[in-house]
Coordinates of C-alpha atoms and ligand atoms in Angstrom, one line a residue:
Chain A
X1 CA 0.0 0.0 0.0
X2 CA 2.1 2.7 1.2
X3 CA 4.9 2.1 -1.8
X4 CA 2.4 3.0 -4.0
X5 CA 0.6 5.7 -2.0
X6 CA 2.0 8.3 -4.4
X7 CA 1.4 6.2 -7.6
X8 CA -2.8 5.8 -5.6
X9 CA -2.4 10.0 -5.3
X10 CA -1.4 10.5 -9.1
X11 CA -4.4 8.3 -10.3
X12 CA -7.2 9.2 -7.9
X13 CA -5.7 13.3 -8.9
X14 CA -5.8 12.4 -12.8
X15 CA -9.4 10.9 -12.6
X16 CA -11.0 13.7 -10.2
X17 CA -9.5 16.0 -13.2
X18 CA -10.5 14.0 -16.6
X19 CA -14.1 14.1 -14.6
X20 CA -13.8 17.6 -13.3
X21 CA -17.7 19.0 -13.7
X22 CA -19.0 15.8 -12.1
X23 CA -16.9 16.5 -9.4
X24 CA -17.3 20.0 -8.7
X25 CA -21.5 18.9 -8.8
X26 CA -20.6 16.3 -6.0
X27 CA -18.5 18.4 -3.6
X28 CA -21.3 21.3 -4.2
X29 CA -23.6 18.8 -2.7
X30 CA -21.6 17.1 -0.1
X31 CA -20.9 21.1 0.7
X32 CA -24.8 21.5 0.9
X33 CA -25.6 18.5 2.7
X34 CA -22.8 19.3 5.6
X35 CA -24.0 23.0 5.9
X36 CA -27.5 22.0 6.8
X37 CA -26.2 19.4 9.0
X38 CA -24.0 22.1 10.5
X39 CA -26.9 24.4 10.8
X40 CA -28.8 21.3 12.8
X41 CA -25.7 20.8 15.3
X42 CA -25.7 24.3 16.2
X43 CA -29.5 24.7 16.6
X44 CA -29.6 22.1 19.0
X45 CA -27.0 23.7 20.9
X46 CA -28.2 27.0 21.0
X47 CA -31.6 25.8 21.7
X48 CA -30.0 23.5 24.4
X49 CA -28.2 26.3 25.9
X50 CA -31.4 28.9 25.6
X51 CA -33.7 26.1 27.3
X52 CA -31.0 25.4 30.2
X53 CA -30.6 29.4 30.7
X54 CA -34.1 29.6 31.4
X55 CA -34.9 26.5 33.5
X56 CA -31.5 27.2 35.6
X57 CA -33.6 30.5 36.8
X58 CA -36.4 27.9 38.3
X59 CA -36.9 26.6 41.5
X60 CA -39.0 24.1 43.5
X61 CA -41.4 25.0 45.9
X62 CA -42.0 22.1 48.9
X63 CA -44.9 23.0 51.4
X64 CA -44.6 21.6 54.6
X65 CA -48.5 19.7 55.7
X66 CA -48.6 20.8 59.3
X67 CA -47.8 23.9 61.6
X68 CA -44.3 22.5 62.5
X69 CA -42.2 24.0 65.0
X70 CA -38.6 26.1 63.5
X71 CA -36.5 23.5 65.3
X72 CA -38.5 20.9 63.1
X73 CA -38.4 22.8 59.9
X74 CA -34.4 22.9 60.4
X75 CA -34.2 19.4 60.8
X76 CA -36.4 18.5 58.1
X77 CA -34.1 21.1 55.6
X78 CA -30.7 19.7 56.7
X79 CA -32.3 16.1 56.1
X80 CA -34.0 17.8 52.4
X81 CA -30.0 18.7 51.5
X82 CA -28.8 15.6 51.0
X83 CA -30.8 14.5 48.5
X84 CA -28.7 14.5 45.7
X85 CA -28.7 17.2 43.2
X86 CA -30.2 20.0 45.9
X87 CA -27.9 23.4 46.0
X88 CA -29.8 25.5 48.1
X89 CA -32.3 25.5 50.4
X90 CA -34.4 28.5 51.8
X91 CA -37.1 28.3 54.6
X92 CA -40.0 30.6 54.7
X93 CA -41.9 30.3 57.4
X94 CA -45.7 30.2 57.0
X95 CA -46.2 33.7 58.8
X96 CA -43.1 35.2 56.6
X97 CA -45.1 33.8 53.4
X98 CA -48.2 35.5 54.6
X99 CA -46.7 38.5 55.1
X100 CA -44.8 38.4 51.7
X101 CA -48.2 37.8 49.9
X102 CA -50.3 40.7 52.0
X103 CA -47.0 43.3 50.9
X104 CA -48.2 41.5 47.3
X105 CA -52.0 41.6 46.9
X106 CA -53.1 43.1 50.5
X107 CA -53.9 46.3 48.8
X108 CA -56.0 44.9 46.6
X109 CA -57.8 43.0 48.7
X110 CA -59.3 43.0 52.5
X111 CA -57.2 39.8 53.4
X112 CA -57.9 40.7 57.1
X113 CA -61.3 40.8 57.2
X114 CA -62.2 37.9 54.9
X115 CA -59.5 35.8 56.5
X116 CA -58.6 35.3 60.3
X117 CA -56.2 32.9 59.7
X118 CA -52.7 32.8 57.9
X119 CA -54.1 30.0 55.2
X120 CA -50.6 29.4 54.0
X121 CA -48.4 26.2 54.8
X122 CA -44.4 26.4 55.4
X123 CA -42.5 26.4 52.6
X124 CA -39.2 25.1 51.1
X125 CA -37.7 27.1 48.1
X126 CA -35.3 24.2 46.2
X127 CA -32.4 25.2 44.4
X128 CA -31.3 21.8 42.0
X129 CA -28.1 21.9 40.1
X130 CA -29.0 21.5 36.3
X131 CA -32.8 21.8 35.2
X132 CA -33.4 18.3 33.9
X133 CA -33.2 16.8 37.1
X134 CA -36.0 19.0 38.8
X135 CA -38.7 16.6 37.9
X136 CA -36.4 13.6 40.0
X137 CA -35.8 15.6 43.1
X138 CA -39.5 17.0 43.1
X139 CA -40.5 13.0 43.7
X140 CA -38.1 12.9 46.0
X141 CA -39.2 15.5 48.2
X142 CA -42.9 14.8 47.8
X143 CA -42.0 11.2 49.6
X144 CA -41.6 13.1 52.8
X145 CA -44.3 12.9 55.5
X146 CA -44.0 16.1 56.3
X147 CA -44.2 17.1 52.9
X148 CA -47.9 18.0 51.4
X149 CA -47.2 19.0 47.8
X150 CA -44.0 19.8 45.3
X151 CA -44.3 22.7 42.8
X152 CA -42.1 23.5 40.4
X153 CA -42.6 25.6 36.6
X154 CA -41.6 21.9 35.3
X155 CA -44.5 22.4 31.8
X156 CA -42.4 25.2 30.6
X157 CA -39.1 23.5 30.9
X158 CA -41.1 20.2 29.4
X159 CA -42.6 21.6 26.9
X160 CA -39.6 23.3 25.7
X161 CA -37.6 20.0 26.8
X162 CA -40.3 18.3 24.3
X163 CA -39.5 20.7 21.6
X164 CA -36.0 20.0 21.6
X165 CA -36.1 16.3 21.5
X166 CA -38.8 16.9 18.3
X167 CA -35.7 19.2 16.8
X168 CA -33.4 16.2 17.5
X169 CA -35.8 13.3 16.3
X170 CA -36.8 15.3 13.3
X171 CA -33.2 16.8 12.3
X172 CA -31.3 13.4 13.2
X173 CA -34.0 12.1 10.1
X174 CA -33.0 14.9 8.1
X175 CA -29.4 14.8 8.5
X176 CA -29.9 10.6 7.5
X177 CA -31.7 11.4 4.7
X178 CA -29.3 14.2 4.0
X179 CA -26.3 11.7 4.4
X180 CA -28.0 9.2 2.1
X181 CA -28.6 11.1 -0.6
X182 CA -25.1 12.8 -0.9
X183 CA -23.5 9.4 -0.2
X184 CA -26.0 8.4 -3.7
X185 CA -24.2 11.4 -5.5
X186 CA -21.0 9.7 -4.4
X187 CA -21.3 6.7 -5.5
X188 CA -22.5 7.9 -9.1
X189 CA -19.7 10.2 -9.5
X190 CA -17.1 7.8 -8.8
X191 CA -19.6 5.6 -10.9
X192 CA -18.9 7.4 -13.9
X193 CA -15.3 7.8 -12.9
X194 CA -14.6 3.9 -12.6
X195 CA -17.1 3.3 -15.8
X196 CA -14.6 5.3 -17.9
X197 CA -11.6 2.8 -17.0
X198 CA -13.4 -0.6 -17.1
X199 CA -10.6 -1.1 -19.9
X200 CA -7.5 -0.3 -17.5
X201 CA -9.0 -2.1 -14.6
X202 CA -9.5 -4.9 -16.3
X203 CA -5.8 -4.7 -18.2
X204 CA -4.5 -3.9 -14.5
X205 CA -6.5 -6.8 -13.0
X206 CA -5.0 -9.5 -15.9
X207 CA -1.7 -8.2 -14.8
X208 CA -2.0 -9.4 -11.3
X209 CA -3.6 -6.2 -9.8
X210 CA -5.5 -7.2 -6.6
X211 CA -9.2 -5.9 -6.0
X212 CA -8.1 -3.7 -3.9
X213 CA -4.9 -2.0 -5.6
X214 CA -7.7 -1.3 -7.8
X215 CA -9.6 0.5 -5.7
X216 CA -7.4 2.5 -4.2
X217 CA -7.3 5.3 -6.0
X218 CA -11.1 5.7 -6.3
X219 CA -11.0 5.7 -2.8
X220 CA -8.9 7.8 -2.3
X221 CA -10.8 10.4 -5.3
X222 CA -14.5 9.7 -3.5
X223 CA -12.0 11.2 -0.1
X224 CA -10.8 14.1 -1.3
X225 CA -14.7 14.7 -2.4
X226 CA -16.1 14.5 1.0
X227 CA -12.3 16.6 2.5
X228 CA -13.2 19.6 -0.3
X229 CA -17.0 19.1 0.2
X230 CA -16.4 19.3 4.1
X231 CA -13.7 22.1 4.1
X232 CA -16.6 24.2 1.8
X233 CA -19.3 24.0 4.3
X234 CA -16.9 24.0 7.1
X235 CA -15.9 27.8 6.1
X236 CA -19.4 29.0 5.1
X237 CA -20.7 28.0 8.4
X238 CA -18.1 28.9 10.1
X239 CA -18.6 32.5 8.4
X240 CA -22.1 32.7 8.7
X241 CA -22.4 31.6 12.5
X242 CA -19.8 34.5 13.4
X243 CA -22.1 36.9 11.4
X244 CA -25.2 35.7 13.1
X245 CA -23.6 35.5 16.6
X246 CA -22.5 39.3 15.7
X247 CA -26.0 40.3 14.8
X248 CA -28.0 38.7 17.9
X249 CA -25.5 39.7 20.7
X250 CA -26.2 43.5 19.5
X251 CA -29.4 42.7 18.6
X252 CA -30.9 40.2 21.1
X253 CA -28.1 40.5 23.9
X254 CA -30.7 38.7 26.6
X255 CA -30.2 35.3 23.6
X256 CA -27.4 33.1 24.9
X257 CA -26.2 32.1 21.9
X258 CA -23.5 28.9 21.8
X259 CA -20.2 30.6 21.2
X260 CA -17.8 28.2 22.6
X261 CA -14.3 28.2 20.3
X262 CA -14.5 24.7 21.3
X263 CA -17.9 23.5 20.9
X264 CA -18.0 25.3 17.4
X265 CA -14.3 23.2 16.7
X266 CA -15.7 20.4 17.7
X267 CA -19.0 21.0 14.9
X268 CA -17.2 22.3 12.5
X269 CA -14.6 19.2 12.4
X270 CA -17.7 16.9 13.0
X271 CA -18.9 18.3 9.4
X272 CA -15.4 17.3 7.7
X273 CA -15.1 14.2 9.2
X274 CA -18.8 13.1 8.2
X275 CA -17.6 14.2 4.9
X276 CA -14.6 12.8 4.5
X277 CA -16.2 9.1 5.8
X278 CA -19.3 9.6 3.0
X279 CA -17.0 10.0 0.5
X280 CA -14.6 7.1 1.2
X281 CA -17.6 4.9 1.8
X282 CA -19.6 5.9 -1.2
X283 CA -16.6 5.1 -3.3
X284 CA -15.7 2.2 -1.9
X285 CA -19.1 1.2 -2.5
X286 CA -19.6 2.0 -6.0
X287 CA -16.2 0.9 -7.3
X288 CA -17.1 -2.6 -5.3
X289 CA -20.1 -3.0 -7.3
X290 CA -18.5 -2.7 -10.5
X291 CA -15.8 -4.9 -10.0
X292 CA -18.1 -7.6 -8.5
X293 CA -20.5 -7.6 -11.1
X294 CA -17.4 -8.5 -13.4
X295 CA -16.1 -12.1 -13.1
Chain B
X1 CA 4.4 -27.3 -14.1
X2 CA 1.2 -26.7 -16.3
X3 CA -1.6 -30.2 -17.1
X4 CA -5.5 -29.9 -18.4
X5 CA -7.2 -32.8 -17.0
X6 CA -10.3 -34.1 -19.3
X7 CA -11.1 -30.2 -19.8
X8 CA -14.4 -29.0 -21.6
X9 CA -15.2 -25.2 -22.0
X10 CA -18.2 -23.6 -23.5
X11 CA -19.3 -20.2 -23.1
X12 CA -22.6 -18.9 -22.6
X13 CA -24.0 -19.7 -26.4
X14 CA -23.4 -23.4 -25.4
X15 CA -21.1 -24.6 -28.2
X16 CA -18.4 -26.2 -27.1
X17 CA -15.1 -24.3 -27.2
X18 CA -12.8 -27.1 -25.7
X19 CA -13.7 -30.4 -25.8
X20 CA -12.0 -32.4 -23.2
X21 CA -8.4 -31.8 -23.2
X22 CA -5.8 -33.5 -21.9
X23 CA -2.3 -31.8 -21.9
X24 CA 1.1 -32.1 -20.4
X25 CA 3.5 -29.4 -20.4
X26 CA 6.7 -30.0 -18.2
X27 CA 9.0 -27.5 -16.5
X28 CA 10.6 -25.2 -19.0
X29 CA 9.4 -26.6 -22.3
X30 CA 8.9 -24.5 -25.2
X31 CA 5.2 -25.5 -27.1
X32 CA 3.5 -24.1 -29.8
X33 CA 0.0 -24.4 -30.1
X34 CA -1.8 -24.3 -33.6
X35 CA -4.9 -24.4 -35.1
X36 CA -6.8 -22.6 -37.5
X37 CA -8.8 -20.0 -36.3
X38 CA -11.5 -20.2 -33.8
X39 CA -10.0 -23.4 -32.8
X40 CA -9.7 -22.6 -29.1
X41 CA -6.2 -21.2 -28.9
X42 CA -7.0 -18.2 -26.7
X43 CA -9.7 -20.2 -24.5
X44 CA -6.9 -22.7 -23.6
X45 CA -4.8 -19.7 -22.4
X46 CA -7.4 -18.0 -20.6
X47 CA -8.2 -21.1 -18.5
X48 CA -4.5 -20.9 -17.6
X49 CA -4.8 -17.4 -16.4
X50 CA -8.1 -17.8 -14.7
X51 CA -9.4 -15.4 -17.1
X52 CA -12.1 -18.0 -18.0
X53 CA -13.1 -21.0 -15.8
X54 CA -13.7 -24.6 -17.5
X55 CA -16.7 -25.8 -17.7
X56 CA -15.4 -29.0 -16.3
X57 CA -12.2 -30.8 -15.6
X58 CA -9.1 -29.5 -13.8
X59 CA -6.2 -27.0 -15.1
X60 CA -3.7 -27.3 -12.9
X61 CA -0.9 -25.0 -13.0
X62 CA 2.3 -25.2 -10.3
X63 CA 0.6 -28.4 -8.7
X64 CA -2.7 -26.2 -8.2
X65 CA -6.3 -26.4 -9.8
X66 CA -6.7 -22.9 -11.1
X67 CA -10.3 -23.6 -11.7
X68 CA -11.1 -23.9 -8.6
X69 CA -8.8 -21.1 -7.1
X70 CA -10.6 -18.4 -5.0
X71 CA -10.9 -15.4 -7.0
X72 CA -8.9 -13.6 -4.1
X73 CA -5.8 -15.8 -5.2
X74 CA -5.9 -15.1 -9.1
X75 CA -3.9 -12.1 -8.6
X76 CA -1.2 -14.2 -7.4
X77 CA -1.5 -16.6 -9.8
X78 CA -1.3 -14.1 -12.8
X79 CA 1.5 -12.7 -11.2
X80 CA 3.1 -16.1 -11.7
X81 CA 2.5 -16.4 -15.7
X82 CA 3.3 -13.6 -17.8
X83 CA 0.9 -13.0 -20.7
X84 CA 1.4 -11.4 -24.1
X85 CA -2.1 -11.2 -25.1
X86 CA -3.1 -10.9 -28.8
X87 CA -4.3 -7.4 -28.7
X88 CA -1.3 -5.9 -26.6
X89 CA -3.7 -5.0 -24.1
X90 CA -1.3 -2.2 -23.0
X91 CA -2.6 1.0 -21.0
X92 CA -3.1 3.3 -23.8
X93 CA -2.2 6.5 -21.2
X94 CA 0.8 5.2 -20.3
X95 CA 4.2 5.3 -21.6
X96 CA 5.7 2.2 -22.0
X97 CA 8.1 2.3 -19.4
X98 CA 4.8 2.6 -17.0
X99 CA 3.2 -0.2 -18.5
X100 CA 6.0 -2.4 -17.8
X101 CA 6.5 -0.9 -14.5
X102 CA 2.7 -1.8 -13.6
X103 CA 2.9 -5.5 -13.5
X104 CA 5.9 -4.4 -10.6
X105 CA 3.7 -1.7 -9.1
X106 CA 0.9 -4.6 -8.4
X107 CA 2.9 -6.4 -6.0
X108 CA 4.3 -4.0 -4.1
X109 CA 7.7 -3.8 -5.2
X110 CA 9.9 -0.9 -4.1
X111 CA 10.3 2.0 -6.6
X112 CA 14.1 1.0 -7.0
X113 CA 13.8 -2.2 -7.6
X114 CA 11.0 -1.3 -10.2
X115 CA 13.1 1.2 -12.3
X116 CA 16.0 -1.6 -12.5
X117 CA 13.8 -4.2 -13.2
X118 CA 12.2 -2.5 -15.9
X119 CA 15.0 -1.1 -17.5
X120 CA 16.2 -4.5 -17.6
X121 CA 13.2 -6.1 -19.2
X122 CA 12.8 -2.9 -22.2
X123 CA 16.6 -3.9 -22.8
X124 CA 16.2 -7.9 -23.4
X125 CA 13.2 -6.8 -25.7
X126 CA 15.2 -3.8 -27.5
X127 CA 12.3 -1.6 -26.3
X128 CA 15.2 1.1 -24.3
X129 CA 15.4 3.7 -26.8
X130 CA 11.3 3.8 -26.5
X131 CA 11.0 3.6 -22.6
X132 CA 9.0 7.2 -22.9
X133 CA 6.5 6.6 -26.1
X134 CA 3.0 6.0 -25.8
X135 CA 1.7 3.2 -27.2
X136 CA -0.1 4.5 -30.2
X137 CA 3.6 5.4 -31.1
X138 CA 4.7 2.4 -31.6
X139 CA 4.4 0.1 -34.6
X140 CA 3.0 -3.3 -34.1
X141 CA 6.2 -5.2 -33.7
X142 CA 7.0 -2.3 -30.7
X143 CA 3.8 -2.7 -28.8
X144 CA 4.4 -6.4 -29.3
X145 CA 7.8 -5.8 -27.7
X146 CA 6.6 -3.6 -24.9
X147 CA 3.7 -6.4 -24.3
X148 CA 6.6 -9.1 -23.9
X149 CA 8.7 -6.9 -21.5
X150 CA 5.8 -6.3 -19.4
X151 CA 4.9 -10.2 -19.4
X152 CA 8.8 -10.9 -18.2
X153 CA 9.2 -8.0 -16.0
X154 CA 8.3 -10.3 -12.8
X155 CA 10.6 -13.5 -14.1
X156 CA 7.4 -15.5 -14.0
X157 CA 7.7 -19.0 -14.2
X158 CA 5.4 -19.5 -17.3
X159 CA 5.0 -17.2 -20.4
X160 CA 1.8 -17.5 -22.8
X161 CA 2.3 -15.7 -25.9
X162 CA -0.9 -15.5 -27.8
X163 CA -0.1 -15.0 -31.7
X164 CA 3.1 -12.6 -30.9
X165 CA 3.3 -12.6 -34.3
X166 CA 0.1 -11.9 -35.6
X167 CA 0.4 -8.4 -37.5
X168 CA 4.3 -8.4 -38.1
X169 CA 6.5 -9.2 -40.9
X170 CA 8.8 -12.1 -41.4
X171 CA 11.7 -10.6 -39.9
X172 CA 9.9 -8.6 -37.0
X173 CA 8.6 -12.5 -36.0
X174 CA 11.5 -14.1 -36.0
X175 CA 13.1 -11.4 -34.1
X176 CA 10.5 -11.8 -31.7
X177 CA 9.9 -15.8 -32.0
X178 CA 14.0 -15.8 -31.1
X179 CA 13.3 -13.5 -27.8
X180 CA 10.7 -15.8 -26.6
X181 CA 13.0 -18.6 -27.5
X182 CA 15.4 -16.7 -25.2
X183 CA 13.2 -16.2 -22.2
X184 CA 12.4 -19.8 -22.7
X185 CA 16.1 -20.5 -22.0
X186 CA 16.1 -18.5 -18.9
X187 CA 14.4 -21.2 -16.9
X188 CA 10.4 -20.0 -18.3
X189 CA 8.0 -22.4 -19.6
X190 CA 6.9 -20.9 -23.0
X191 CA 3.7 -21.3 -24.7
X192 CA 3.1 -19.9 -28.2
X193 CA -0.3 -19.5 -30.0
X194 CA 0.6 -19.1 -33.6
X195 CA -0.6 -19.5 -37.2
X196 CA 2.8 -18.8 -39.1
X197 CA 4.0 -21.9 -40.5
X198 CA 7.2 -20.8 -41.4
X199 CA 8.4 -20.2 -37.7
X200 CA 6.7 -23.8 -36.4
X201 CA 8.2 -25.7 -39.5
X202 CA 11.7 -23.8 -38.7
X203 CA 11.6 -24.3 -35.0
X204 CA 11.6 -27.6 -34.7
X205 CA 10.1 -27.4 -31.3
X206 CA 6.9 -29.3 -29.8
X207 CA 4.1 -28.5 -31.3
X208 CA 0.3 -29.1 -30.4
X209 CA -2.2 -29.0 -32.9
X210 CA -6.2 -28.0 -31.9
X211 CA -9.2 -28.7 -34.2
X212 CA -12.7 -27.3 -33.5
X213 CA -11.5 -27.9 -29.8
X214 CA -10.0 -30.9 -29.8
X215 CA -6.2 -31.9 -29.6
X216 CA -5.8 -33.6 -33.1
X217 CA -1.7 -33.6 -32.6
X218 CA 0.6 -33.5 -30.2
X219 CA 4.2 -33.7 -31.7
X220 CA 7.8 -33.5 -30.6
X221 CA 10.1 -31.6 -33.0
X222 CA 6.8 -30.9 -35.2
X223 CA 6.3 -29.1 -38.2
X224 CA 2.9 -26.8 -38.5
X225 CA 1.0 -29.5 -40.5
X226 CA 1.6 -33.3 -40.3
Ligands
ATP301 N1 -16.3 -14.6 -24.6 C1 -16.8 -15.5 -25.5 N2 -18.1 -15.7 -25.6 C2 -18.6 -16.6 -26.5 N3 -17.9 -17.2 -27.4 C3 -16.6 -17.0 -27.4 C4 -15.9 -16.1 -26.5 N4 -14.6 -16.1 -26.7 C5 -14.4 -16.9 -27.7 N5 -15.6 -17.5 -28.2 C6 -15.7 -18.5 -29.2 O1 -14.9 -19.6 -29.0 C7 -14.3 -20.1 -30.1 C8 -12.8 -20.2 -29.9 O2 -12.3 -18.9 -29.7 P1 -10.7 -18.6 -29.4 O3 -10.6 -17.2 -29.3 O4 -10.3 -19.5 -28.3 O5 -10.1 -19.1 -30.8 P2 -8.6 -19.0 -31.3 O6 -8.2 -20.4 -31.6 O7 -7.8 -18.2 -30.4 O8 -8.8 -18.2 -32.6 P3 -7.8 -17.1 -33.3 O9 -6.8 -17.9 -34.0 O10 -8.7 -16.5 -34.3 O11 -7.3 -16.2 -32.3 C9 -14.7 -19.1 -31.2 O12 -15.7 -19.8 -32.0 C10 -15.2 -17.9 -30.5 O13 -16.2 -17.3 -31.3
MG302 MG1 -6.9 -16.4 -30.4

């Protein structure tokens, strides 16, 4: 193999060139394909990090069932902050929430003379560490006796958690379909490509060329495809992310938009990657069916 | 080193090609085989190369039954006979040094040993001076050359040479005839497809005599007809 890496080079360079059009149409849409599946990774991380900025800001509320005593309520929150993923625990006592709710509303309404009594239970506020676990540690601390009811905003960050997953399920689809059809462009370039050699593979084969010395260098063409189709997208993106990450953070500053150097790395070299593995594989794929149908 | 066993060949259209043939042909000999056209010349070859498979019997080549090879071997096995074909069959993109270089390139062989190895071949077919010409530069006799040096270049064991003298004039042949005769001497069993009567009668060498597919003759020191 690697004695003849250069001779593999030359060929798969000479037959991307004799079959330049066809190839320029096949990077274009292996440059197409890995921009919109480009686009798809960073909507899913932007909308990841827009729906984690917003449930970070949410809490749970836990209200205590009977008129406990302080010394109680202390127990009960050192025992509530060891259940795992709790940060921070605040106690409001039941006469502290009334009073917080007559500063609210009292002026609005004659709480003292339709109610005698303070109607409101203790109450926990719960801090948790990342949002998706709210729904876990609310079940946890509804188990308590002492415990009457857990509230927490948990539809908004479902529904939005349920949006997300439909943006993954749906784009993970797209980006299959996306994949499949570039790696059918492949195959028919390098199709064409192998179609106008039959005669030298088959000279090369009678001269004690192995299957896959013949491959080689349409393998190698079909990778350079998916590395130029890849690099294409990679700098378009690349150019039109920092444009829209410019417009929204003078724009929409209150967006937290992804802007990790890393994250965006990691997409961008995703995209060639992808590329550069659908254009080996839809070579090896079509220059494999050729030389099998021959005997 | 090369034996047909009771071999029959028909292609698709059902007639038969080869009709079981049984054939000797020790270490190093030197055979012609003759017969008028259509007689099966080049089907006998191909089943030696595993370009074609028999329809039944065995072709055994170096103690092995190449019908029954796996096609992941075949490569080795052409590797092992050199093959002039009768249409050249040489990579019309290439100079001729490349073509001779390619049967090298297939197995791997270092770039050194390559250049040396070719050089050497072009020099024992008189094929130096065009090293650098393309094939459609070269008159028959040439290409014929270039086919034989690429057919050598790997010191195979066994040499077919399917009508190397086909399109060429009486003294282009026997130039050529003499150079297989010489490969023949360096320790390669030689087999030569030919209708020129004048080289067989001259030769004196073994000759083997196919009909319609069937061996009608098969003569020590024979002449081209009985
Ligand atoms: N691939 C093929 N498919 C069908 N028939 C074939 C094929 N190759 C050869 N034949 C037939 O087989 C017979 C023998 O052909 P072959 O080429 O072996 O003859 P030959 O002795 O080499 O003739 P020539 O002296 O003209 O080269 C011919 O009748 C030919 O038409
Ligand atoms: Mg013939």
């Amino acid at each position: 193999m690697f004695s003849n890496l250069e001779f593999f080079l030359v060929e798969a360079l000479r037959s991307f060139r004799r079959s330049a059009l066809m190839s320029f149409v096949a990077i274009g849409t292996i440059t197409v394909s890995l921009f919109v599946f480009g686009v798809f990774l960073l909507l899913v991380v932007n909308l990841g990090s827009i729906v984690g900025s917003v449930s970070s800001k949410m809490d749970l509320a836990a209200y205590v069932n009977k008129d406990i005593s302080l010394e109680e309520a202390g127990a009960l929150q050192l025992t509530l902050a060891k259940i795992p993923g709790v940060e921070k625990i605040d106690f409001i006592s039941r006469t502290e929430a009334w009073r917080q709710f007559k500063d609210e509303f009292g002026s609005q309404l004659d709480l003292d003379a339709t109610m005698t009594n303070n109607p409101l239970p203790h109450t926990f506020n719960i801090k948790v560490r990342t949002p998706d676990i709210l729904p876990k540690v609310a079940k946890e601390v509804s188990n308590f006796q002492l415990i009457d009811e857990v509230r927490y905003s948990g539809k908004f960050v479902d529904q939005m958690k349920s949006l997300l997953d439909a943006i993954r399920i749906g784009g993970a689809s797209l980006v299959i379909l996306i994949a499949l059809a570039t790696l059918l462009i492949v195959v028919n370039t390098i199709r064409l490509t192998v179609l106008a050699r039959e005669t030298d593979i088959s000279i090369m084969k009678l001269v004690g060329a192995t299957d896959i010395f013949v491959k080689w260098p349409f393998i190698i063409e079909g990778i350079l495809l998916g590395v130029l189709g890849g690099l294409a997208s990679f700098i378009i993106l690349n150019f039109s992310y920092s444009a829209v990450l410019y417009k929204v953070s003078s724009a929409l500053p209150f967006l937290p938009l992804m802007g990790d150097q890393r994250l965006l790395s990691l997409i961008y070299l995703t995209m060639v990657l992808l590329g550069t593995g659908l254009g080996m594989l839809g070579a090896y794929i079509s220059v494999s069916r050729i030389l099998n149908s021959e005997v | 080193m090369i034996e047909l066993i009771n071999v029959s060949k028909s292609y698709s259209n059902g007639i038969d090609v080869l009709l079981n043939i049984n054939l000797f042909v020790g270490k190093e000999e030197f055979v012609f085989i003759v017969g008028p056209s259509g007689a099966g010349k080049t089907t006998m070859m191909k089943l030696l190369y595993r370009e074609e498979v028999p329809t039944s019997g065995k072709v055994i080549v170096d103690r092995v039954n190449v019908a029954e090879l796996d096609s992941k071997q075949v490569p080795y096995l052409r590797r092992n006979i050199g093959v002039v074909f009768q249409d050249y069959k040489l990579l019309p993109k290439r100079t001729v040094f490349e073509n001779v270089a390619f049967a090298l390139r297939v197995t791997g062989a270092p770039r050194s040993t390559i250049r040396r190895k070719v050089m050497q071949a072009l020099e024992l077919v008189g094929m130096l001076g065009r090293a650098n010409s393309f094939p459609d530069e070269l008159s028959g006799g040439e290409k014929q050359r270039a086919c034989i040096a690429r057919a050598i270049v790997n010191n195979p064991p066994i040499l077919l040479a399917d009508e190397p003298t086909g399109n060429l004039d009486p003294t282009t042949s026997w130039d050529i005839i003499q150079l297989l005769e010489k490969i023949n001497k360096r320790n390669t069993t030689v087999l030569i497809s030919t209708h020129n009567k004048g080289i067989v009668d001259d030769m004196k060498r073994r000759v083997v005599a196919l009909e319609s597919g069937r061996i009608v003759r098969d003569q020590l020191l024979g002449g081209y007809n009985v």
